[in-house]
Structure formats: C-alpha cells, structure tokens
Amino acid sequence: MDPSGLARLDRRIAGCRACPRLVDWREEVARTKRAAFADWTYWGRPVPGFGPPDARLLIVGLAPAAHGGNRTGRMFTGDRSGDVLYQALYDVGLASQPASVHAGDGLELYGVRVTSPVHCAPPANKPTPAERDACRPWLVRELHLLRPTLRAALVLGAFGWQAALPAFAEAGWTVPRPRPAFAHGAHVALDAADGPALQLFGCFHVSQRNTFTGRLTPEMLREVLRSAAGAAGLPTTKG
Ligand code: SF4
C-alpha cells in the first residue's frame, strides 16, 4: 500500500468543513474550553485516524469527544474513554505505553489503527444521521487504503456499528442481509469477492457510562481485543 496515501487522507480530513453544525460546535468548544484545560490550544478540527498505514486491526468508535480528541487532535486522547482503551491496548501488547495524553507523547500502536465514522466532536456526543452520512466517505477511503493489510475490525458500541457497516460494504466487503446485530462479543466474517474476509467484532463502547458501571470491565475489553487481534494475525500478551 501507499503509506503517504493515508497521511494525505488524514490531512484532507483535518481540513473538512462539510457539516456546518459540527464546524460551529468544534470551534466554539475550542474557543471557550473547559476550565481544567484553559492553557491548552485546542485542536478544534476534524480528528483523523491514528495508527500505522499497514494496520491489520481497525478499532472504530463513533466520534471524538469535545474535550478529548477535539482538544488533543488524536482519537480517544485526553478523555476517560481513551484512558480505558489505551490502557487495555497496552495491557495486551498492542501499544507502546499505557496512556495517550497528547499528539506528541510518542505513543505507538502495533498493527492497530483507531478511527471513527464521524470525525468531528458533536454536541451531546450525538451526530445527526445527515452528519453521519456526510462523513462516511472519509471512512470508506480510509478502509480502501487499509484494505491490503486489514483483516479485522473492532467496533465500539451500537451507534458506531450502525454507522460503520455501510462503510465496510462500500469499501468492498459483503455485509449480510439482514445486517448483523450489534452485541458485545459479536463476531461476523465479512467476505469479499476480490480479497480476504474482514473479521468484524463488537464491543461495548468504552464510555464512562459503561466503564463506571462495570457494564464493560477492563478484562472484558482485553478479552475482545485479544480475540480481534488474534483474528487479525497480531500477537498479544497476557497482560
Ligand atoms: S463530521 Fe466529517 S464530514 Fe462533517 S465536517 Fe467533520 S470531517 Fe467533515
């Protein structure tokens, strides 16, 4: 694959202004900030995917958080959801360090890329269906570029699952009809006419609501990560 193609895509995504409501929101949040981050210069733009261009496993959320990715410019970085996700990636040997704090902190992911079907932080963490549809072509392009190496995807939460399935279909994998239902631990193989299948896994979202209540425990997350990594041909550790 062409590694520069993904870097170019990431730059183009970061300049997108297609959704007026989200452009207003992300920029207003970046201006007004949260008191705890008053000395930060917020990113305030679309947040591109993070991870190597030859990733074998793709982790798909829903959208960046207002004071997380929208502040730091990196997916799942700088909020509690990301703390849980990157700690688990580190625990199973897929990340170089247990925390993702800011875009220049040196974190590396091993064979894993993290992205989302909506690249701008939405008010109340809820993109509209029109915004979700407007952003889909970015994910489809990312999937096309990753396709030569991509063998598994782990989708966090039912909203991300619903948003990502059409993108997988548009990128060349066959999504069964009726569409597979989201569940924690769901595993479906998406065949492709002209290449290897994509092993698709579902996992409860790493939201505070799920992790604080114990609906999603660190062990549950590590277990799904190990399954998805194994299906992608990535080695993991016990952790
Ligand atoms: S959500 Fe996606 S399509 Fe809409 S402005 Fe952000 S990057 Fe562009």
PDB file of C-alpha atoms and ligand atoms in Angstrom:
ATOM      1  CA  MET A   1       0.000   0.000   0.000  1.00  0.00           C
ATOM      2  CA  ASP A   2       0.989   3.620  -0.351  1.00  0.00           C
ATOM      3  CA  PRO A   3       1.721   4.913   3.162  1.00  0.00           C
ATOM      4  CA  SER A   4       1.682   8.512   2.003  1.00  0.00           C
ATOM      5  CA  GLY A   5      -1.877   7.975   0.743  1.00  0.00           C
ATOM      6  CA  LEU A   6      -3.153   7.603   4.284  1.00  0.00           C
ATOM      7  CA  ALA A   7      -1.147  10.569   5.549  1.00  0.00           C
ATOM      8  CA  ARG A   8      -2.598  12.622   2.720  1.00  0.00           C
ATOM      9  CA  LEU A   9      -6.102  11.450   3.562  1.00  0.00           C
ATOM     10  CA  ASP A  10      -5.590  12.379   7.214  1.00  0.00           C
ATOM     11  CA  ARG A  11      -4.558  15.900   6.200  1.00  0.00           C
ATOM     12  CA  ARG A  12      -7.590  16.269   3.973  1.00  0.00           C
ATOM     13  CA  ILE A  13      -9.935  15.064   6.726  1.00  0.00           C
ATOM     14  CA  ALA A  14      -8.452  17.601   9.146  1.00  0.00           C
ATOM     15  CA  GLY A  15      -9.462  20.389   6.745  1.00  0.00           C
ATOM     16  CA  CYS A  16     -13.071  19.274   6.204  1.00  0.00           C
ATOM     17  CA  ARG A  17     -15.871  21.784   6.857  1.00  0.00           C
ATOM     18  CA  ALA A  18     -18.802  19.888   5.331  1.00  0.00           C
ATOM     19  CA  CYS A  19     -21.110  19.908   8.394  1.00  0.00           C
ATOM     20  CA  PRO A  20     -21.984  23.479   9.494  1.00  0.00           C
ATOM     21  CA  ARG A  21     -23.376  22.479  12.899  1.00  0.00           C
ATOM     22  CA  LEU A  22     -20.279  20.453  13.766  1.00  0.00           C
ATOM     23  CA  VAL A  23     -17.868  23.090  12.469  1.00  0.00           C
ATOM     24  CA  ASP A  24     -19.579  25.672  14.723  1.00  0.00           C
ATOM     25  CA  TRP A  25     -19.566  23.345  17.727  1.00  0.00           C
ATOM     26  CA  ARG A  26     -15.988  22.100  17.484  1.00  0.00           C
ATOM     27  CA  GLU A  27     -14.698  25.669  17.043  1.00  0.00           C
ATOM     28  CA  GLU A  28     -16.836  27.098  19.833  1.00  0.00           C
ATOM     29  CA  VAL A  29     -15.630  24.397  22.237  1.00  0.00           C
ATOM     30  CA  ALA A  30     -12.060  25.170  21.167  1.00  0.00           C
ATOM     31  CA  ARG A  31     -12.615  28.872  21.971  1.00  0.00           C
ATOM     32  CA  THR A  32     -14.462  28.530  25.257  1.00  0.00           C
ATOM     33  CA  LYS A  33     -12.538  25.441  26.542  1.00  0.00           C
ATOM     34  CA  ARG A  34     -13.052  23.631  29.830  1.00  0.00           C
ATOM     35  CA  ALA A  35     -11.516  25.374  32.852  1.00  0.00           C
ATOM     36  CA  ALA A  36      -9.155  22.451  33.514  1.00  0.00           C
ATOM     37  CA  PHE A  37      -7.686  22.882  30.027  1.00  0.00           C
ATOM     38  CA  ALA A  38      -7.623  26.701  29.910  1.00  0.00           C
ATOM     39  CA  ASP A  39      -3.931  26.745  28.966  1.00  0.00           C
ATOM     40  CA  TRP A  40      -4.419  24.334  26.028  1.00  0.00           C
ATOM     41  CA  THR A  41      -4.651  25.385  22.416  1.00  0.00           C
ATOM     42  CA  TYR A  42      -7.499  23.138  21.344  1.00  0.00           C
ATOM     43  CA  TRP A  43      -7.239  21.292  18.026  1.00  0.00           C
ATOM     44  CA  GLY A  44     -10.805  22.309  17.137  1.00  0.00           C
ATOM     45  CA  ARG A  45     -10.827  20.473  13.783  1.00  0.00           C
ATOM     46  CA  PRO A  46     -11.805  17.041  12.456  1.00  0.00           C
ATOM     47  CA  VAL A  47      -9.760  14.324  14.150  1.00  0.00           C
ATOM     48  CA  PRO A  48      -8.158  11.864  11.694  1.00  0.00           C
ATOM     49  CA  GLY A  49      -7.484   8.191  12.430  1.00  0.00           C
ATOM     50  CA  PHE A  50      -4.404   7.253  14.458  1.00  0.00           C
ATOM     51  CA  GLY A  51      -2.092   4.318  13.840  1.00  0.00           C
ATOM     52  CA  PRO A  52       0.127   2.785  11.162  1.00  0.00           C
ATOM     53  CA  PRO A  53      -0.886   2.674   7.477  1.00  0.00           C
ATOM     54  CA  ASP A  54      -0.351  -1.110   7.377  1.00  0.00           C
ATOM     55  CA  ALA A  55      -2.648  -1.829  10.337  1.00  0.00           C
ATOM     56  CA  ARG A  56      -4.194  -5.306  10.478  1.00  0.00           C
ATOM     57  CA  LEU A  57      -6.798  -4.358  13.093  1.00  0.00           C
ATOM     58  CA  LEU A  58      -9.026  -1.265  12.998  1.00  0.00           C
ATOM     59  CA  ILE A  59     -10.804  -0.023  16.103  1.00  0.00           C
ATOM     60  CA  VAL A  60     -13.861   2.057  15.286  1.00  0.00           C
ATOM     61  CA  GLY A  61     -15.551   4.394  17.792  1.00  0.00           C
ATOM     62  CA  LEU A  62     -18.303   6.870  16.945  1.00  0.00           C
ATOM     63  CA  ALA A  63     -16.974  10.457  17.134  1.00  0.00           C
ATOM     64  CA  PRO A  64     -14.308  12.429  19.026  1.00  0.00           C
ATOM     65  CA  ALA A  65     -15.090  13.935  22.425  1.00  0.00           C
ATOM     66  CA  ALA A  66     -15.342  17.724  22.779  1.00  0.00           C
ATOM     67  CA  HIS A  67     -12.526  17.986  25.343  1.00  0.00           C
ATOM     68  CA  GLY A  68     -10.726  14.779  24.299  1.00  0.00           C
ATOM     69  CA  GLY A  69      -9.912  14.326  20.621  1.00  0.00           C
ATOM     70  CA  ASN A  70     -11.223  17.790  19.784  1.00  0.00           C
ATOM     71  CA  ARG A  71      -8.661  19.206  22.236  1.00  0.00           C
ATOM     72  CA  THR A  72      -5.651  16.991  21.517  1.00  0.00           C
ATOM     73  CA  GLY A  73      -6.159  16.199  17.809  1.00  0.00           C
ATOM     74  CA  ARG A  74      -5.769  12.448  18.337  1.00  0.00           C
ATOM     75  CA  MET A  75      -8.511   9.824  18.509  1.00  0.00           C
ATOM     76  CA  PHE A  76      -9.612   8.883  22.044  1.00  0.00           C
ATOM     77  CA  THR A  77      -6.865  11.032  23.513  1.00  0.00           C
ATOM     78  CA  GLY A  78      -7.302  13.140  26.612  1.00  0.00           C
ATOM     79  CA  ASP A  79     -10.559  11.721  27.989  1.00  0.00           C
ATOM     80  CA  ARG A  80     -11.637   8.888  30.278  1.00  0.00           C
ATOM     81  CA  SER A  81     -12.843   6.680  27.421  1.00  0.00           C
ATOM     82  CA  GLY A  82      -9.436   6.860  25.812  1.00  0.00           C
ATOM     83  CA  ASP A  83      -7.697   6.163  29.118  1.00  0.00           C
ATOM     84  CA  VAL A  84      -9.551   2.855  29.308  1.00  0.00           C
ATOM     85  CA  LEU A  85      -8.970   1.953  25.661  1.00  0.00           C
ATOM     86  CA  TYR A  86      -5.236   2.699  25.501  1.00  0.00           C
ATOM     87  CA  GLN A  87      -4.573   1.062  28.865  1.00  0.00           C
ATOM     88  CA  ALA A  88      -6.189  -2.123  27.522  1.00  0.00           C
ATOM     89  CA  LEU A  89      -4.233  -1.909  24.248  1.00  0.00           C
ATOM     90  CA  TYR A  90      -1.035  -1.582  26.280  1.00  0.00           C
ATOM     91  CA  ASP A  91      -2.042  -4.446  28.581  1.00  0.00           C
ATOM     92  CA  VAL A  92      -2.380  -6.862  25.663  1.00  0.00           C
ATOM     93  CA  GLY A  93       0.806  -5.680  23.949  1.00  0.00           C
ATOM     94  CA  LEU A  94      -0.704  -3.587  21.150  1.00  0.00           C
ATOM     95  CA  ALA A  95       0.508  -0.152  22.338  1.00  0.00           C
ATOM     96  CA  SER A  96       3.919   1.169  23.408  1.00  0.00           C
ATOM     97  CA  GLN A  97       2.635   2.978  26.504  1.00  0.00           C
ATOM     98  CA  PRO A  98      -0.456   2.791  28.723  1.00  0.00           C
ATOM     99  CA  ALA A  99      -1.659   6.362  28.262  1.00  0.00           C
ATOM    100  CA  SER A 100      -2.425   8.629  25.331  1.00  0.00           C
ATOM    101  CA  VAL A 101      -2.086  12.174  26.585  1.00  0.00           C
ATOM    102  CA  HIS A 102      -1.339  14.413  23.609  1.00  0.00           C
ATOM    103  CA  ALA A 103      -0.392  14.069  19.975  1.00  0.00           C
ATOM    104  CA  GLY A 104       3.346  14.405  20.649  1.00  0.00           C
ATOM    105  CA  ASP A 105       3.650  11.934  23.534  1.00  0.00           C
ATOM    106  CA  GLY A 106       5.425   9.252  21.469  1.00  0.00           C
ATOM    107  CA  LEU A 107       2.674   6.635  21.676  1.00  0.00           C
ATOM    108  CA  GLU A 108       2.866   3.919  19.009  1.00  0.00           C
ATOM    109  CA  LEU A 109       0.242   1.331  18.186  1.00  0.00           C
ATOM    110  CA  TYR A 110       1.420  -2.051  16.917  1.00  0.00           C
ATOM    111  CA  GLY A 111      -0.591  -3.152  13.889  1.00  0.00           C
ATOM    112  CA  VAL A 112      -3.656  -1.273  15.134  1.00  0.00           C
ATOM    113  CA  ARG A 113      -5.326   1.884  13.910  1.00  0.00           C
ATOM    114  CA  VAL A 114      -8.086   3.770  15.713  1.00  0.00           C
ATOM    115  CA  THR A 115     -10.697   5.742  13.793  1.00  0.00           C
ATOM    116  CA  SER A 116     -14.360   6.753  13.809  1.00  0.00           C
ATOM    117  CA  PRO A 117     -17.226   7.116  11.332  1.00  0.00           C
ATOM    118  CA  VAL A 118     -17.679  10.774  12.358  1.00  0.00           C
ATOM    119  CA  HIS A 119     -14.517  12.865  12.640  1.00  0.00           C
ATOM    120  CA  CYS A 120     -15.847  15.970  14.409  1.00  0.00           C
ATOM    121  CA  ALA A 121     -16.972  16.216  18.023  1.00  0.00           C
ATOM    122  CA  PRO A 122     -20.789  16.513  18.055  1.00  0.00           C
ATOM    123  CA  PRO A 123     -22.927  18.296  20.670  1.00  0.00           C
ATOM    124  CA  ALA A 124     -24.033  15.785  23.352  1.00  0.00           C
ATOM    125  CA  ASN A 125     -21.869  13.169  21.560  1.00  0.00           C
ATOM    126  CA  LYS A 126     -24.708  12.685  19.068  1.00  0.00           C
ATOM    127  CA  PRO A 127     -24.143  13.276  15.365  1.00  0.00           C
ATOM    128  CA  THR A 128     -27.296  13.581  13.255  1.00  0.00           C
ATOM    129  CA  PRO A 129     -27.979  10.921  10.615  1.00  0.00           C
ATOM    130  CA  ALA A 130     -27.129  13.526   7.944  1.00  0.00           C
ATOM    131  CA  GLU A 131     -23.756  14.267   9.590  1.00  0.00           C
ATOM    132  CA  ARG A 132     -23.026  10.565   9.915  1.00  0.00           C
ATOM    133  CA  ASP A 133     -23.791  10.073   6.213  1.00  0.00           C
ATOM    134  CA  ALA A 134     -21.750  13.132   5.212  1.00  0.00           C
ATOM    135  CA  CYS A 135     -18.690  11.765   6.985  1.00  0.00           C
ATOM    136  CA  ARG A 136     -18.938   8.185   5.707  1.00  0.00           C
ATOM    137  CA  PRO A 137     -16.873   8.747   2.531  1.00  0.00           C
ATOM    138  CA  TRP A 138     -13.832   9.541   4.695  1.00  0.00           C
ATOM    139  CA  LEU A 139     -14.101   6.167   6.420  1.00  0.00           C
ATOM    140  CA  VAL A 140     -14.672   4.414   3.100  1.00  0.00           C
ATOM    141  CA  ARG A 141     -11.468   5.977   1.718  1.00  0.00           C
ATOM    142  CA  GLU A 142      -9.558   5.015   4.841  1.00  0.00           C
ATOM    143  CA  LEU A 143     -10.816   1.438   4.514  1.00  0.00           C
ATOM    144  CA  HIS A 144      -9.789   1.319   0.849  1.00  0.00           C
ATOM    145  CA  LEU A 145      -6.277   2.409   1.768  1.00  0.00           C
ATOM    146  CA  LEU A 146      -6.028  -0.054   4.651  1.00  0.00           C
ATOM    147  CA  ARG A 147      -7.576  -2.964   2.778  1.00  0.00           C
ATOM    148  CA  PRO A 148      -4.344  -4.635   1.628  1.00  0.00           C
ATOM    149  CA  THR A 149      -3.392  -5.411   5.242  1.00  0.00           C
ATOM    150  CA  LEU A 150      -6.649  -5.043   7.199  1.00  0.00           C
ATOM    151  CA  ARG A 151      -8.020  -8.360   8.488  1.00  0.00           C
ATOM    152  CA  ALA A 152     -10.188  -7.436  11.488  1.00  0.00           C
ATOM    153  CA  ALA A 153     -12.221  -4.556  12.874  1.00  0.00           C
ATOM    154  CA  LEU A 154     -13.465  -3.997  16.398  1.00  0.00           C
ATOM    155  CA  VAL A 155     -16.434  -1.633  16.632  1.00  0.00           C
ATOM    156  CA  LEU A 156     -17.177   0.067  19.950  1.00  0.00           C
ATOM    157  CA  GLY A 157     -20.885   0.442  20.609  1.00  0.00           C
ATOM    158  CA  ALA A 158     -24.135   0.050  18.687  1.00  0.00           C
ATOM    159  CA  PHE A 159     -24.073   3.551  17.144  1.00  0.00           C
ATOM    160  CA  GLY A 160     -20.615   3.013  15.724  1.00  0.00           C
ATOM    161  CA  TRP A 161     -21.677  -0.420  14.484  1.00  0.00           C
ATOM    162  CA  GLN A 162     -24.669   1.003  12.604  1.00  0.00           C
ATOM    163  CA  ALA A 163     -22.575   3.808  11.164  1.00  0.00           C
ATOM    164  CA  ALA A 164     -19.653   1.581  10.134  1.00  0.00           C
ATOM    165  CA  LEU A 165     -21.473  -1.321   8.448  1.00  0.00           C
ATOM    166  CA  PRO A 166     -22.382   0.668   5.311  1.00  0.00           C
ATOM    167  CA  ALA A 167     -18.782   1.878   5.068  1.00  0.00           C
ATOM    168  CA  PHE A 168     -17.468  -1.700   5.160  1.00  0.00           C
ATOM    169  CA  ALA A 169     -19.933  -2.551   2.383  1.00  0.00           C
ATOM    170  CA  GLU A 170     -18.893   0.442   0.271  1.00  0.00           C
ATOM    171  CA  ALA A 171     -15.238  -0.469   0.731  1.00  0.00           C
ATOM    172  CA  GLY A 172     -15.796  -3.912  -0.806  1.00  0.00           C
ATOM    173  CA  TRP A 173     -16.727  -6.340   1.949  1.00  0.00           C
ATOM    174  CA  THR A 174     -20.079  -8.136   1.892  1.00  0.00           C
ATOM    175  CA  VAL A 175     -22.350  -7.241   4.797  1.00  0.00           C
ATOM    176  CA  PRO A 176     -25.003  -9.969   5.284  1.00  0.00           C
ATOM    177  CA  ARG A 177     -28.718  -9.170   4.974  1.00  0.00           C
ATOM    178  CA  PRO A 178     -30.351  -8.696   7.379  1.00  0.00           C
ATOM    179  CA  ARG A 179     -27.495  -6.732   8.841  1.00  0.00           C
ATOM    180  CA  PRO A 180     -25.751  -8.461  11.751  1.00  0.00           C
ATOM    181  CA  ALA A 181     -26.939  -7.126  15.104  1.00  0.00           C
ATOM    182  CA  PHE A 182     -24.568  -5.401  17.481  1.00  0.00           C
ATOM    183  CA  ALA A 183     -23.671  -7.225  20.690  1.00  0.00           C
ATOM    184  CA  HIS A 184     -20.704  -7.270  22.984  1.00  0.00           C
ATOM    185  CA  GLY A 185     -18.617 -10.173  21.725  1.00  0.00           C
ATOM    186  CA  ALA A 186     -20.430 -10.343  18.362  1.00  0.00           C
ATOM    187  CA  HIS A 187     -18.195 -11.807  15.656  1.00  0.00           C
ATOM    188  CA  VAL A 188     -19.098 -11.849  11.961  1.00  0.00           C
ATOM    189  CA  ALA A 189     -16.920 -12.593   8.939  1.00  0.00           C
ATOM    190  CA  LEU A 190     -17.456 -10.114   6.103  1.00  0.00           C
ATOM    191  CA  ASP A 191     -16.401 -11.854   2.893  1.00  0.00           C
ATOM    192  CA  ALA A 192     -15.006 -10.041  -0.112  1.00  0.00           C
ATOM    193  CA  ALA A 193     -15.227 -11.065  -3.740  1.00  0.00           C
ATOM    194  CA  ASP A 194     -11.715  -9.920  -4.512  1.00  0.00           C
ATOM    195  CA  GLY A 195      -9.679 -10.464  -1.361  1.00  0.00           C
ATOM    196  CA  PRO A 196      -9.551 -11.733   2.196  1.00  0.00           C
ATOM    197  CA  ALA A 197     -12.540 -11.508   4.542  1.00  0.00           C
ATOM    198  CA  LEU A 198     -12.738  -8.951   7.327  1.00  0.00           C
ATOM    199  CA  GLN A 199     -13.375 -10.376  10.792  1.00  0.00           C
ATOM    200  CA  LEU A 200     -15.767  -7.963  12.468  1.00  0.00           C
ATOM    201  CA  PHE A 201     -16.122  -7.824  16.263  1.00  0.00           C
ATOM    202  CA  GLY A 202     -18.479  -5.851  18.505  1.00  0.00           C
ATOM    203  CA  CYS A 203     -17.598  -4.477  21.934  1.00  0.00           C
ATOM    204  CA  PHE A 204     -19.483  -2.226  24.350  1.00  0.00           C
ATOM    205  CA  HIS A 205     -18.286   1.362  23.980  1.00  0.00           C
ATOM    206  CA  VAL A 206     -15.558   2.464  26.366  1.00  0.00           C
ATOM    207  CA  SER A 207     -17.779   5.346  27.528  1.00  0.00           C
ATOM    208  CA  GLN A 208     -17.697   6.395  31.168  1.00  0.00           C
ATOM    209  CA  ARG A 209     -21.285   5.225  31.480  1.00  0.00           C
ATOM    210  CA  ASN A 210     -20.217   1.683  30.604  1.00  0.00           C
ATOM    211  CA  THR A 211     -16.883   1.562  32.400  1.00  0.00           C
ATOM    212  CA  PHE A 212     -18.007   3.283  35.632  1.00  0.00           C
ATOM    213  CA  THR A 213     -20.993   0.974  35.993  1.00  0.00           C
ATOM    214  CA  GLY A 214     -18.988  -2.167  35.248  1.00  0.00           C
ATOM    215  CA  ARG A 215     -21.014  -2.968  32.140  1.00  0.00           C
ATOM    216  CA  LEU A 216     -17.646  -3.043  30.390  1.00  0.00           C
ATOM    217  CA  THR A 217     -14.778  -4.143  32.621  1.00  0.00           C
ATOM    218  CA  PRO A 218     -11.085  -3.910  31.687  1.00  0.00           C
ATOM    219  CA  GLU A 219     -10.952  -7.717  31.469  1.00  0.00           C
ATOM    220  CA  MET A 220     -13.936  -7.821  29.081  1.00  0.00           C
ATOM    221  CA  LEU A 221     -12.224  -5.246  26.878  1.00  0.00           C
ATOM    222  CA  ARG A 222      -8.883  -7.087  26.935  1.00  0.00           C
ATOM    223  CA  GLU A 223     -10.636 -10.319  26.014  1.00  0.00           C
ATOM    224  CA  VAL A 224     -12.341  -8.843  22.934  1.00  0.00           C
ATOM    225  CA  LEU A 225      -9.124  -7.083  21.940  1.00  0.00           C
ATOM    226  CA  ARG A 226      -7.226 -10.373  22.128  1.00  0.00           C
ATOM    227  CA  SER A 227      -9.874 -12.126  20.007  1.00  0.00           C
ATOM    228  CA  ALA A 228      -9.869  -9.395  17.367  1.00  0.00           C
ATOM    229  CA  ALA A 229      -6.067  -9.186  17.325  1.00  0.00           C
ATOM    230  CA  GLY A 230      -5.826 -12.962  17.003  1.00  0.00           C
ATOM    231  CA  ALA A 231      -8.219 -12.904  14.038  1.00  0.00           C
ATOM    232  CA  ALA A 232      -6.067 -10.173  12.501  1.00  0.00           C
ATOM    233  CA  GLY A 233      -2.899 -12.234  12.959  1.00  0.00           C
ATOM    234  CA  LEU A 234      -1.430  -9.913  15.590  1.00  0.00           C
ATOM    235  CA  PRO A 235       0.386 -11.342  18.594  1.00  0.00           C
ATOM    236  CA  THR A 236      -0.844 -10.277  22.043  1.00  0.00           C
ATOM    237  CA  THR A 237       0.452 -10.691  25.571  1.00  0.00           C
ATOM    238  CA  LYS A 238      -1.303 -11.914  28.699  1.00  0.00           C
ATOM    239  CA  GLY A 239      -1.093  -8.524  30.489  1.00  0.00           C
TER     240      GLY A 239
HETATM  241  S1  SF4 B   1     -18.113  15.276  10.604  1.00  0.00           S
HETATM  242 FE1  SF4 B   1     -16.892  14.540   8.873  1.00  0.00          FE
HETATM  243  S2  SF4 B   1     -17.921  15.350   7.030  1.00  0.00           S
HETATM  244 FE2  SF4 B   1     -18.663  16.550   8.802  1.00  0.00          FE
HETATM  245  S3  SF4 B   1     -17.263  18.340   8.920  1.00  0.00           S
HETATM  246 FE3  SF4 B   1     -16.438  16.758  10.271  1.00  0.00          FE
HETATM  247  S4  SF4 B   1     -14.950  15.637   8.988  1.00  0.00           S
HETATM  248 FE4  SF4 B   1     -16.295  16.799   7.605  1.00  0.00          FE
END
